[in-house]
Amino acid sequence: MRVSRDMSRFPDWPRLMTADEAAAYLSISANTLRTHVPIAPVRIGGCVRYDRKKLDEYADGDASSGESATWADELFG
């Protein structure tokens, strides 16, 4: 499934997203999401979903985790 780069289609992103949707949400590829983003997906039956709140915490650099690097620093150095 290809996710449109037209973000106007998703004014309110769903709480649980497919890998393609989560990657589009972070503006990265699905491959980069799977290989470099340290967020375990949620499994619901046979479906694999990424939690938007965890993606937001990761993108914000989650100050409570004690890490000062942001997701962009981790991915792109």
Short mmCIF file of C-alpha atoms in Angstrom, two decimals:
data_model
loop_
_atom_site.label_atom_id
_atom_site.label_comp_id
_atom_site.label_asym_id
_atom_site.label_seq_id
_atom_site.Cartn_x
_atom_site.Cartn_y
_atom_site.Cartn_z
CA MET A 1 0.00 0.00 0.00
CA ARG A 2 1.31 3.41 -0.90
CA VAL A 3 0.51 6.35 1.32
CA SER A 4 -0.08 9.62 -0.46
CA ARG A 5 2.46 12.34 0.25
CA ASP A 6 -0.53 14.72 0.25
CA MET A 7 -0.84 15.21 4.01
CA SER A 8 -4.15 17.03 3.62
CA ARG A 9 -5.74 13.59 3.34
CA PHE A 10 -4.85 13.01 6.98
CA PRO A 11 -5.84 16.12 8.95
CA ASP A 12 -6.25 13.88 11.99
CA TRP A 13 -3.81 10.98 11.90
CA PRO A 14 -5.14 7.71 13.35
CA ARG A 15 -3.86 6.60 16.75
CA LEU A 16 -2.62 3.27 15.36
CA MET A 17 -0.96 3.37 11.93
CA THR A 18 0.42 0.92 9.44
CA ALA A 19 4.16 1.06 8.77
CA ASP A 20 3.54 3.05 5.59
CA GLU A 21 1.32 5.55 7.41
CA ALA A 22 3.76 5.86 10.33
CA ALA A 23 6.65 6.43 7.93
CA ALA A 24 4.69 9.12 6.08
CA TYR A 25 3.81 10.68 9.45
CA LEU A 26 7.53 10.99 10.26
CA SER A 27 8.42 11.89 6.65
CA ILE A 28 10.74 8.91 6.27
CA SER A 29 10.59 5.70 4.28
CA ALA A 30 8.96 2.56 5.68
CA ASN A 31 12.34 0.84 5.45
CA THR A 32 13.96 3.58 7.57
CA LEU A 33 11.11 3.28 10.08
CA ARG A 34 11.60 -0.47 10.43
CA THR A 35 15.40 -0.40 10.61
CA HIS A 36 16.21 2.79 12.53
CA VAL A 37 13.25 3.81 14.67
CA PRO A 38 13.41 1.98 18.02
CA ILE A 39 9.65 1.72 18.51
CA ALA A 40 8.11 -1.72 18.74
CA PRO A 41 4.88 -1.99 16.80
CA VAL A 42 1.65 -3.14 18.42
CA ARG A 43 0.28 -6.45 17.15
CA ILE A 44 -3.48 -6.78 16.99
CA GLY A 45 -4.34 -10.18 15.60
CA GLY A 46 -2.47 -10.35 12.31
CA CYS A 47 -2.15 -6.56 12.02
CA VAL A 48 0.99 -4.61 12.85
CA ARG A 49 0.44 -1.01 13.89
CA TYR A 50 2.57 1.86 15.22
CA ASP A 51 1.21 4.01 18.05
CA ARG A 52 1.10 7.69 17.09
CA LYS A 53 1.80 8.81 20.67
CA LYS A 54 5.01 6.75 20.78
CA LEU A 55 6.01 8.17 17.40
CA ASP A 56 5.41 11.68 18.76
CA GLU A 57 7.52 10.99 21.86
CA TYR A 58 10.32 9.67 19.67
CA ALA A 59 10.12 12.62 17.28
CA ASP A 60 10.12 15.06 20.22
CA GLY A 61 13.23 13.43 21.68
CA ASP A 62 11.30 12.40 24.84
CA ALA A 63 13.18 14.39 27.48
CA SER A 64 11.98 11.99 30.20
CA SER A 65 14.05 9.16 28.70
CA GLY A 66 17.28 10.95 29.62
CA GLU A 67 18.34 11.14 25.98
CA SER A 68 19.02 14.54 24.51
CA ALA A 69 19.33 13.47 20.86
CA THR A 70 16.33 13.94 18.66
CA TRP A 71 15.13 11.36 16.16
CA ALA A 72 16.73 13.34 13.34
CA ASP A 73 20.08 13.30 15.15
CA GLU A 74 19.82 9.53 15.54
CA LEU A 75 18.85 8.92 11.92
CA PHE A 76 21.02 11.45 10.16
CA GLY A 77 23.89 12.04 12.56
#
